[in-house]
CSV table of C-alpha atoms in Angstrom, one decimal:
chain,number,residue,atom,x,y,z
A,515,UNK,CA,44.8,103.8,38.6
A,516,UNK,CA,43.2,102.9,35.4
A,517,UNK,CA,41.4,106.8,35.2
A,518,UNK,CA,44.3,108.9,35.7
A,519,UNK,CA,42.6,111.7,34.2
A,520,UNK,CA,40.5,111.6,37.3
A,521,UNK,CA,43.4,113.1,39.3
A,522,UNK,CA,43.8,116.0,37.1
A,523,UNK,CA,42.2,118.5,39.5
A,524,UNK,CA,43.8,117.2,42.5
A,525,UNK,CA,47.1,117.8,40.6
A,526,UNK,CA,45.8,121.0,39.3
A,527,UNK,CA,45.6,122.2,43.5
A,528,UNK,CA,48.7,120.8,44.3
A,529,UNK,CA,50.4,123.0,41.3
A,530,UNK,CA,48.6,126.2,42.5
A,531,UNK,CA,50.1,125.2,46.0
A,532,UNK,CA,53.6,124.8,44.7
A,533,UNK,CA,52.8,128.3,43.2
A,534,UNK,CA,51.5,130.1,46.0
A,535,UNK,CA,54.9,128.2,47.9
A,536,UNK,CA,57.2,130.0,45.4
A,537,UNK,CA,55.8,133.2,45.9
A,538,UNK,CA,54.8,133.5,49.5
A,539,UNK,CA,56.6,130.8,51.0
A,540,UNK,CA,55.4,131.9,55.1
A,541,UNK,CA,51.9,130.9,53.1
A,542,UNK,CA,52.3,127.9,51.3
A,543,UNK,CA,54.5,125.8,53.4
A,544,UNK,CA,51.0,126.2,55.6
A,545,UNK,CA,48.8,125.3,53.0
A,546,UNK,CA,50.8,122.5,52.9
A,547,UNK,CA,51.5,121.6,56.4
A,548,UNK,CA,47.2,122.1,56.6
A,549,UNK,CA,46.8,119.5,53.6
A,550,UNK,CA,49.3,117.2,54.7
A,551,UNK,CA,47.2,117.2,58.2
A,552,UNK,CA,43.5,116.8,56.2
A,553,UNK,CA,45.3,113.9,54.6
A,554,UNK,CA,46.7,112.4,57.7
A,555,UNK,CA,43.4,112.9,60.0
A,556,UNK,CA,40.6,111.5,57.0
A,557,UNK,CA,42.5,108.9,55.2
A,558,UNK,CA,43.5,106.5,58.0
A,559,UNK,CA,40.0,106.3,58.8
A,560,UNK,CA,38.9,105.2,55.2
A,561,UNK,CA,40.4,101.6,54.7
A,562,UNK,CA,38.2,100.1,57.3
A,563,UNK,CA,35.4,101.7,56.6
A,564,UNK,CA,35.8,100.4,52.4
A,565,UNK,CA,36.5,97.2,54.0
A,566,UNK,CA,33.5,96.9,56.0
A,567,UNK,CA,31.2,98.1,52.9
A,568,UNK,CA,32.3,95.6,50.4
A,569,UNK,CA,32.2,92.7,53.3
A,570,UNK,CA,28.2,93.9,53.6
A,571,UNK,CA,27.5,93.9,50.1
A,572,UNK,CA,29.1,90.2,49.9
A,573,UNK,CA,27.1,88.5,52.4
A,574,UNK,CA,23.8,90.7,53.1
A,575,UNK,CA,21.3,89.6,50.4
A,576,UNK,CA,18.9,91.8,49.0
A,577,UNK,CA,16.2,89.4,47.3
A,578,UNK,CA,15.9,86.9,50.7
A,579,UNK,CA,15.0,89.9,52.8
A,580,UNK,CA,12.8,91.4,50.5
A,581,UNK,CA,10.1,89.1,51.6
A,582,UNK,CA,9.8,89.9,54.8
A,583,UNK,CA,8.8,93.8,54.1
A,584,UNK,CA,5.4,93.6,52.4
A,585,UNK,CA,1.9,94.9,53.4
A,586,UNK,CA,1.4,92.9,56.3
A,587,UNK,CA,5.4,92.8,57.9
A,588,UNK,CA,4.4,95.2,60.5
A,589,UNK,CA,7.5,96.3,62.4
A,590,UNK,CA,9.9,94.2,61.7
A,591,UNK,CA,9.5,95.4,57.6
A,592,UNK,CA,10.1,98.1,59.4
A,593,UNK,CA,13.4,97.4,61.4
A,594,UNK,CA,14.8,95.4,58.7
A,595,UNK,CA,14.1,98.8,55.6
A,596,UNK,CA,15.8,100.8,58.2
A,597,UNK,CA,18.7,98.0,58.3
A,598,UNK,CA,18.5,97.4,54.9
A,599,UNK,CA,19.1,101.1,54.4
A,600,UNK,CA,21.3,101.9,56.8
A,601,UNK,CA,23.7,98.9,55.7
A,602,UNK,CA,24.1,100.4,51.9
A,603,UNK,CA,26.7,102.7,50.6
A,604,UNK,CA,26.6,105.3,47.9
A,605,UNK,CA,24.4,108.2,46.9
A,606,UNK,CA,20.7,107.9,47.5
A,607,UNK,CA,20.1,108.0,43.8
A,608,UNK,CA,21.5,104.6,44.2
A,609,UNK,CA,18.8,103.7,46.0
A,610,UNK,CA,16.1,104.3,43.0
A,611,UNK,CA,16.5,101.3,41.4
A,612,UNK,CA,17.2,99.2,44.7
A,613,UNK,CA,13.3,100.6,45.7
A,614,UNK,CA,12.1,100.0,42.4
A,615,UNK,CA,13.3,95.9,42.6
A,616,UNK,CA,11.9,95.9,46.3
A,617,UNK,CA,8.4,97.9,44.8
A,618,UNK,CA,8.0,95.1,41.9
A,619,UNK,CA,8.9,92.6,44.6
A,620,UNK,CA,5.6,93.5,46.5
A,621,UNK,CA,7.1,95.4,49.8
A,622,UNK,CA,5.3,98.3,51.4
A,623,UNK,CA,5.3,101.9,50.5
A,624,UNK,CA,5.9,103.6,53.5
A,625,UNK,CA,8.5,100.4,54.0
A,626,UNK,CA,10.0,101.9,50.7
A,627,UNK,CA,10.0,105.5,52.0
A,628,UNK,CA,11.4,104.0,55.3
A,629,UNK,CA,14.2,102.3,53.0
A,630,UNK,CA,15.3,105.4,51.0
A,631,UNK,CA,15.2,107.7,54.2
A,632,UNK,CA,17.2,105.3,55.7
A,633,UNK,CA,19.7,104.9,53.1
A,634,UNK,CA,19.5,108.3,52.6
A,635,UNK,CA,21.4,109.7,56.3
A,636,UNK,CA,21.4,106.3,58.4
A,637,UNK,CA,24.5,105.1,56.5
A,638,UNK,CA,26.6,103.2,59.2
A,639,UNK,CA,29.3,103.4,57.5
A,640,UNK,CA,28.9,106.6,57.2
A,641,UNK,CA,27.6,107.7,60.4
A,642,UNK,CA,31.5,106.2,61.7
A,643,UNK,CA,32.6,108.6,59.5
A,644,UNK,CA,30.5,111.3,60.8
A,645,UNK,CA,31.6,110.6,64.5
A,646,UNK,CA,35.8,110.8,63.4
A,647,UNK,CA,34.8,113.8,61.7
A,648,UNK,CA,31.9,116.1,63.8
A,649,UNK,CA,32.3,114.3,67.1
A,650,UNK,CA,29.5,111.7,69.2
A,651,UNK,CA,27.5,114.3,70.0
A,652,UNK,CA,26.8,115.3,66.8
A,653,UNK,CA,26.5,112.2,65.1
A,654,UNK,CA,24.2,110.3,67.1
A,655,UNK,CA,22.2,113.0,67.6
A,656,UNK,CA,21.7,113.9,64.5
A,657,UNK,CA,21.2,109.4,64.1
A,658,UNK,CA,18.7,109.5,66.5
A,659,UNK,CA,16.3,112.6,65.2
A,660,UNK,CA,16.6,110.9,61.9
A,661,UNK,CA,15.7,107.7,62.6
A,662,UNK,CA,12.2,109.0,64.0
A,663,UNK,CA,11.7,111.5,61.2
A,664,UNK,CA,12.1,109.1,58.4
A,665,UNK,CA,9.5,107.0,60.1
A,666,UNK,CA,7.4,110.1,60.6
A,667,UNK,CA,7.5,111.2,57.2
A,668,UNK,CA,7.1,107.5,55.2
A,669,UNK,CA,3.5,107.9,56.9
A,670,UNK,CA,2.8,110.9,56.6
A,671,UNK,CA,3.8,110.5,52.6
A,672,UNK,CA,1.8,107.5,52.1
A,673,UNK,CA,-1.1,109.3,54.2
A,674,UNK,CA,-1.2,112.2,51.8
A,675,UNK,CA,-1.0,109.7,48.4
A,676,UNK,CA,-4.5,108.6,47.4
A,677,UNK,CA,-4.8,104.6,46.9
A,678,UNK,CA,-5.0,105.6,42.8
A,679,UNK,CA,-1.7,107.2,42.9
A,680,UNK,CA,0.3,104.3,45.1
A,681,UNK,CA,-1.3,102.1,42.6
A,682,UNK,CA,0.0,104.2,39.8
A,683,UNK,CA,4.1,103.7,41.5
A,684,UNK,CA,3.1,100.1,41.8
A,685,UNK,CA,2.0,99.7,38.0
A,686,UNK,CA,5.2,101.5,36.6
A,687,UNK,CA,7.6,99.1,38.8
A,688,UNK,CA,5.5,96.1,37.7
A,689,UNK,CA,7.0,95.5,34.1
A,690,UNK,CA,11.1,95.3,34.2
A,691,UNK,CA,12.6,98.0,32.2
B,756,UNK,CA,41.6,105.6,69.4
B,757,UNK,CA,38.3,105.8,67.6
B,758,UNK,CA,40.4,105.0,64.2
B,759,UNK,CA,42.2,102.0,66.5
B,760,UNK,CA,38.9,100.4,67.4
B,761,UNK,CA,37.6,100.8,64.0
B,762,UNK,CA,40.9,98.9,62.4
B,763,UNK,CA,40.7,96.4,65.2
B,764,UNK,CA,36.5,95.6,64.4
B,765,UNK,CA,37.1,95.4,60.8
B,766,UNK,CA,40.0,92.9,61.2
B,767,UNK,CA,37.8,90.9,63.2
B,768,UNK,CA,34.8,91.1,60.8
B,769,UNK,CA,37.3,90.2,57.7
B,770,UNK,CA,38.8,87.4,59.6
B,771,UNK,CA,35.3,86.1,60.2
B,772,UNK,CA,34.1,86.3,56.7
B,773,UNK,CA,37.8,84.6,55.6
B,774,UNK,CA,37.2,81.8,57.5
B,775,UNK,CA,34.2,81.5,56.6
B,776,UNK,CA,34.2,81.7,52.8
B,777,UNK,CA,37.3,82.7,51.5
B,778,UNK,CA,36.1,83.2,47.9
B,779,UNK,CA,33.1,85.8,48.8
B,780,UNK,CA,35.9,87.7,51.5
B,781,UNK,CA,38.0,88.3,48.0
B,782,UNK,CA,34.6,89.6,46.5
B,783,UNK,CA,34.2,91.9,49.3
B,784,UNK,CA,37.8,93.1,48.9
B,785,UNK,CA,37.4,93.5,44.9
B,786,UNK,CA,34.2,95.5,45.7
B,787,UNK,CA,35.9,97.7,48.8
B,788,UNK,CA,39.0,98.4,46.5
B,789,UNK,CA,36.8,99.1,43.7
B,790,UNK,CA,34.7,101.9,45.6
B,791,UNK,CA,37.9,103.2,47.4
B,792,UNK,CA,39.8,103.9,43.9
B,793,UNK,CA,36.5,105.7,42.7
B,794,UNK,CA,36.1,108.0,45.6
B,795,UNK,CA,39.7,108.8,45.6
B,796,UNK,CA,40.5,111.5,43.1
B,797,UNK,CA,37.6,113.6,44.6
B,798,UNK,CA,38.3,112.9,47.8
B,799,UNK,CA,42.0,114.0,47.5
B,800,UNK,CA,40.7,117.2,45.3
B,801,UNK,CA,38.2,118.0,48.1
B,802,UNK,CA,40.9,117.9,50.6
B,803,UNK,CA,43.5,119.6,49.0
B,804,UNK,CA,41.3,122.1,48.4
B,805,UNK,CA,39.9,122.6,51.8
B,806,UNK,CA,43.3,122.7,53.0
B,807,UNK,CA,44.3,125.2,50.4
B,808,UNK,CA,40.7,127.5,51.0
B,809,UNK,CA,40.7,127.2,54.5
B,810,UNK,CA,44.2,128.7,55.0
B,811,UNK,CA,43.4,131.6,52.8
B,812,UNK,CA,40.4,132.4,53.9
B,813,UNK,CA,40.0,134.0,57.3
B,814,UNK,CA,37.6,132.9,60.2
B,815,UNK,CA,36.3,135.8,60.5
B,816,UNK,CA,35.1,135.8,57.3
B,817,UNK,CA,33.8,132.6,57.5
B,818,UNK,CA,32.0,133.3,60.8
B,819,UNK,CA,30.6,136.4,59.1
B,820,UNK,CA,28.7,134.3,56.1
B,821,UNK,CA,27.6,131.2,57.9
B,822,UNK,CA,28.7,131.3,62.0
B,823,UNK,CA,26.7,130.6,65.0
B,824,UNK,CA,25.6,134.5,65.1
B,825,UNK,CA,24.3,134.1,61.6
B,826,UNK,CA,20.8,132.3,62.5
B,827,UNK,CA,18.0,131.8,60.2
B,828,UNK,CA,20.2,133.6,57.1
B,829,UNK,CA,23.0,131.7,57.9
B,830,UNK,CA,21.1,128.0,58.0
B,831,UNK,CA,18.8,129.1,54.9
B,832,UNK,CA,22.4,129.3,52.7
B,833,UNK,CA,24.1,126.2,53.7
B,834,UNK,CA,20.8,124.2,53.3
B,835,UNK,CA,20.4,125.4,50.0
B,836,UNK,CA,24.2,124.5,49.2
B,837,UNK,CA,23.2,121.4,50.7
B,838,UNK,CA,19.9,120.6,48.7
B,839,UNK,CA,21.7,121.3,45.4
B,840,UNK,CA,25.0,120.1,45.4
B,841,UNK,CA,25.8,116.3,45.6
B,842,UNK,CA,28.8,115.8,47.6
B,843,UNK,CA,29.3,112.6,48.9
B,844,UNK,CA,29.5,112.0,52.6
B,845,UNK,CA,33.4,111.1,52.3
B,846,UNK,CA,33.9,114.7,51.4
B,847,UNK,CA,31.2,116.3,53.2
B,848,UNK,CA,32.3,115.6,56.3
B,849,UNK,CA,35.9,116.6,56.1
B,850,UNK,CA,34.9,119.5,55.1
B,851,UNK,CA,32.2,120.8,57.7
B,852,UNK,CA,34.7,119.4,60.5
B,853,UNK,CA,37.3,121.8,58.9
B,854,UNK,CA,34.7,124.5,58.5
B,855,UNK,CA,33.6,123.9,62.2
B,856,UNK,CA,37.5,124.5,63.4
B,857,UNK,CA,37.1,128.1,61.4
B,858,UNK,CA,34.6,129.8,62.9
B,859,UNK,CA,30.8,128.3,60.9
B,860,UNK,CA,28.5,127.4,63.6
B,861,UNK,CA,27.2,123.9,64.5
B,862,UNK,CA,23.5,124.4,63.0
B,863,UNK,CA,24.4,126.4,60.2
B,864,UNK,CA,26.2,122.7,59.2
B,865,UNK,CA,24.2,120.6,60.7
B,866,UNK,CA,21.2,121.8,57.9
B,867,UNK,CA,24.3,121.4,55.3
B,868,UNK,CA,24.9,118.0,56.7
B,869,UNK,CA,21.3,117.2,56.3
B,870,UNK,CA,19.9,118.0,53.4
B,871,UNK,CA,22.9,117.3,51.3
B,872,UNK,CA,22.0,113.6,52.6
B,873,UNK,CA,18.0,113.7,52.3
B,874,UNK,CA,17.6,116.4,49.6
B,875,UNK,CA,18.2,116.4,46.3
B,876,UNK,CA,17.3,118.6,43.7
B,877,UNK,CA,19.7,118.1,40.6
B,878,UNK,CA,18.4,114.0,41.2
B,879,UNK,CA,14.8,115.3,41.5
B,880,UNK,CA,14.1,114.6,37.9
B,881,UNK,CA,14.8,110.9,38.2
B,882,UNK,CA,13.6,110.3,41.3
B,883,UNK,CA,10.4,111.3,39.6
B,884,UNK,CA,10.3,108.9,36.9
B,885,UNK,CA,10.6,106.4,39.6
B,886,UNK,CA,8.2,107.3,42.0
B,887,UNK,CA,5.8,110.3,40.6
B,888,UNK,CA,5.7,113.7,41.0
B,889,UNK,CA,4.1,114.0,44.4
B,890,UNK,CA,6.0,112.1,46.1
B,891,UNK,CA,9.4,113.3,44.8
B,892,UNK,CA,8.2,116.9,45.7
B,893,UNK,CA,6.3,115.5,49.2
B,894,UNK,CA,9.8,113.5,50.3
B,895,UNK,CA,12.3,116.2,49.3
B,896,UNK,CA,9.8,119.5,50.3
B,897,UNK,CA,8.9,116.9,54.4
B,898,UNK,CA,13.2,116.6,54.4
B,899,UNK,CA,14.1,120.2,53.7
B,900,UNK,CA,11.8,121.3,56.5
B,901,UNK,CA,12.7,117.9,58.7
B,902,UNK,CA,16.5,119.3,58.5
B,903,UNK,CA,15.7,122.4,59.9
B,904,UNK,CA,14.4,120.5,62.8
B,905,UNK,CA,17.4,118.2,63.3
B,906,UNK,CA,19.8,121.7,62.8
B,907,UNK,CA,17.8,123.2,65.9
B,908,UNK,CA,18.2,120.0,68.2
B,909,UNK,CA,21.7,119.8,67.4
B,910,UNK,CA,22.5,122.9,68.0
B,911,UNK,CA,20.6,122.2,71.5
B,912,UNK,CA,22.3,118.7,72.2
B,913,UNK,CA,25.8,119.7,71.0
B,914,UNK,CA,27.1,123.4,72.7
């Protein structure tokens, strides 16, 4: 609770709903009652999943595997960038510098592409998430499309690159900064 | 039940890595509590807010802008909402289930859902610095149309 400040705007709706309550009170006892329900329906589902993200950051390591996704890893480099990706959390510009330690490291491009698609919208975590919120149907659907498209696209990316410019990625990633 | 099962595979997981190494499980815990007290204030905000929105606005309204009838127009606003803003899953979610119960159809948020996740344009500058030009503008240009394609089986898959 260190960053109150960082609650400010939820306060700031919860005033404008007291507001709305003291003039229109039909209103905002259902703005309420529709909060109150939000609340109910996606917080119980977090604490697991936050539980289950810091217990794979702990004990997958990232340096061990990177060694079994360079040039010649064939498909399991494969299998194990979409794992690697689908096992993160965050945003996907938390993946940059993840790619850029696994591009210094010597792993595959379209491994790298395969990585940051995957990390990108495979996101277990996330994809439990996705099925308590949009239903199965929606969310291993949309898994399964993905999971070829990222694949697609990696080689289709690294097709249209010329050898100069994959060198070019490889050169900038090869000094630590 | 699908929040049961979840509580119940976690607890096993946890008791695992407890027994296992009790130092790294307290780690994990520092790190889940860490990333659970950062996502909170937006998370709440977005929430409240939907809760608040979504009660004011009508579903007919909402239909009108971005439902099933919508088509094309419909799916070419939420995926640019989608390829701009950066709104993490978390709240993302919430929201399109919320939006879904109001009257938005299932493609129009499926294209949301995906290129909020694969696109992203305010991170575009930085993901060139790390990777080049072309293949910031080849990844982010392939995922754009990619989502379109994953909107169209959806909306096949799920009726």
């Amino acid at each position: 609770m260190k960053n109150l400040k960082a609650y400010g705007p939820f306060l700031g709706v919860l005033a404008v709903d007291m507001v709305i309550v003291a003039l229109n009170r039909e209103l905002g006892l259902e703005i309420i009652a529709n909060t109150g329900k939000n609340f109910w329906e996606m917080l119980g589902v977090l604490p697991p999943i936050f539980l289950l993200l810091g217990l794979l950051d702990v004990w997958v390591p990232r340096e061990t595997v990177v060694k079994f996704m360079g040039e010649r890893s064939g498909v399991k480099g494969v299998l194990l960038s979409i794992f690697l990706g689908a096992a993160a959390a965050g945003p996907l510009y938390g993946a940059f510098p993840v790619a850029s330690v696994m591009i210094k490291k010597g792993v595959k491009l379209t491994n790298i592409l395969i990585f940051l698609g995957a990390w990108s919208t495979l996101k277990i975590p996330m994809f439990l998430f996705e099925i308590s919120s949009l239903g199965y149907e929606f969310a291993v659907t949309r898994w399964i499309v993905n999971l070829f498209g990222i694949i697609a696209m990696a080689y289709l990316i690294e097709s249209v690159l010329t050898r100069e410019e994959i060198d070019e990625v490889y050169k900038k990633h090869a000094v630590d900064f | 039940m699908f929040t049961a099962v979840l509580y119940a595979v976690t607890m096993i997981f946890f008791l695992f890595s407890l027994a296992k190494d009790a130092k790294k499980t307290k780690m994990a815990l520092i790190k889940s509590w860490k990333s659970f007290a950062n996502i909170l204030p937006p998370f709440l905000t977005v929430l409240s807010l939907v809760g608040l929105a979504l009660t004011v606005l009508n579903p007919d309204l909402i239909s009108r802008i971005i439902g099933a009838k919508t088509g094309i127009k419909g799916m070419l606003i939420t995926s640019a909402i989608g390829a701009i803003t950066l709104i993490p899953g978390f709240v993302a979610f919430p929201l399109a289930a919320s939006l879904l119960e109001k009257g938005a159809g299932i493609m129009q948020l499926a294209v949301f859902i995906s290129t909020l996740m694969m696109v992203g344009v305010v991170t575009l500058p930085l993901e060139i610095s790390y990777f080049g030009r072309k293949e910031a503008f080849l990844r982010n240009g392939l995922a754009y149309i990619f989502s379109f394609f994953v909107a169209f089986i959806i909306g096949m898959v799920v009726s």
